[in-house]
Coordinates of C-alpha atoms in Angstrom, one line a residue:
V1 CA 6.8 -13.6 -28.5
I2 CA 5.5 -14.2 -25.0
L3 CA 6.4 -17.2 -22.8
L4 CA 3.6 -18.2 -20.5
A5 CA 4.9 -20.4 -17.6
D6 CA 2.4 -21.8 -15.1
E7 CA 4.4 -23.0 -12.0
P8 CA 7.5 -23.8 -14.2
T9 CA 9.5 -25.1 -11.1
G10 CA 6.6 -26.6 -9.1
N11 CA 7.5 -30.2 -9.3
L12 CA 11.3 -29.8 -9.5
D13 CA 14.0 -30.1 -6.9
S14 CA 15.7 -26.8 -6.0
T15 CA 18.7 -27.3 -8.2
S16 CA 16.6 -28.1 -11.3
G17 CA 14.2 -25.2 -10.5
K18 CA 17.1 -22.8 -10.3
E19 CA 18.4 -24.0 -13.7
I20 CA 15.0 -23.5 -15.3
M21 CA 14.6 -20.0 -13.8
D22 CA 18.1 -19.2 -15.0
C23 CA 17.2 -20.3 -18.5
I24 CA 13.9 -18.3 -18.5
L25 CA 15.6 -15.1 -17.2
R26 CA 18.4 -15.6 -19.8
L27 CA 15.9 -15.7 -22.6
N28 CA 14.4 -12.5 -21.2
A29 CA 17.7 -10.7 -20.9
E30 CA 19.5 -11.9 -24.1
H31 CA 16.5 -12.1 -26.5
G32 CA 14.0 -9.7 -25.1
L33 CA 11.5 -12.4 -24.6
T34 CA 8.5 -11.3 -22.5
V35 CA 7.8 -13.9 -19.8
I36 CA 4.7 -14.3 -17.6
I37 CA 5.2 -16.7 -14.7
V38 CA 2.3 -17.9 -12.5
T39 CA 3.8 -19.1 -9.1
H40 CA 3.1 -19.5 -5.4
D41 CA 6.9 -19.5 -4.8
A42 CA 8.1 -16.2 -3.3
T43 CA 11.7 -17.1 -4.2
I44 CA 10.8 -17.4 -7.9
A45 CA 8.8 -14.2 -7.7
S46 CA 11.7 -12.4 -6.1
R47 CA 13.9 -13.0 -9.1
T48 CA 11.7 -11.1 -11.4
Q49 CA 11.3 -7.5 -12.4
R50 CA 7.7 -7.1 -11.7
I51 CA 5.2 -8.9 -9.4
I52 CA 1.4 -8.7 -9.9
R53 CA -0.6 -10.3 -7.1
L54 CA -4.1 -11.5 -7.8
I55 CA -6.8 -12.2 -5.3
D56 CA -10.1 -13.6 -6.5
G57 CA -9.2 -12.8 -10.1
A58 CA -8.5 -9.1 -9.5
I59 CA -5.2 -7.3 -9.2
D60 CA -4.5 -6.8 -5.5
Q61 CA -0.9 -5.5 -5.8
D62 CA 1.4 -4.4 -8.7
N63 CA 5.0 -3.5 -7.9
S64 CA 5.9 -2.2 -11.4
P65 CA 9.1 -0.2 -11.2
L66 CA 8.3 1.5 -14.5
P67 CA 6.0 4.5 -15.3
D68 CA 2.7 3.4 -16.8
Q69 CA 3.6 4.4 -20.3
A70 CA 6.7 2.2 -20.3
I71 CA 5.2 -1.0 -19.0
W72 CA 4.1 -2.2 -22.4
A73 CA 7.3 -1.2 -24.2
A74 CA 9.8 -3.1 -22.1
P75 CA 10.1 -6.9 -22.1
K76 CA 9.2 -8.1 -18.5
V77 CA 9.2 -11.2 -16.5
V78 CA 6.0 -11.1 -14.6
P79 CA 5.0 -13.7 -12.0
V80 CA 1.4 -13.8 -11.2
A81 CA 0.9 -15.1 -7.6
K82 CA -2.2 -17.3 -7.2
E83 CA -4.0 -17.5 -3.9
K84 CA -4.7 -21.1 -3.0
K85 CA -8.3 -21.8 -2.5
S86 CA -10.0 -24.8 -0.9
F87 CA -13.3 -26.1 -2.2
T88 CA -15.8 -28.3 -0.5
A89 CA -18.4 -30.4 -2.1

C-alpha cells in the first residue's frame, strides 16, 4: 500500500499540520506504509527519510541515504518538492 499525499498540511494551521504529519509518520513507522508527500514546505520535507527535488518534471536532487538496491525494499516517506511556476496568458 502506498499513501500519496499532495500538500497534506497546506491549508492547516501549524498545530494541525504537525498532528497530520505525526499521523503519517506513525503509519510509516508502525505499519511499514510507504508514503509519498508532495510539498513546498521545507519543515515537512525535513521530517522525512528521503527528499527528491524536481525541477521542470525532472529529478534535480535525490538525498537517498540508502544504496540503490535497497531503495525499493524499504518503506520510505518521500516528499517531492514542487517548484512554483507562474504562467501568463
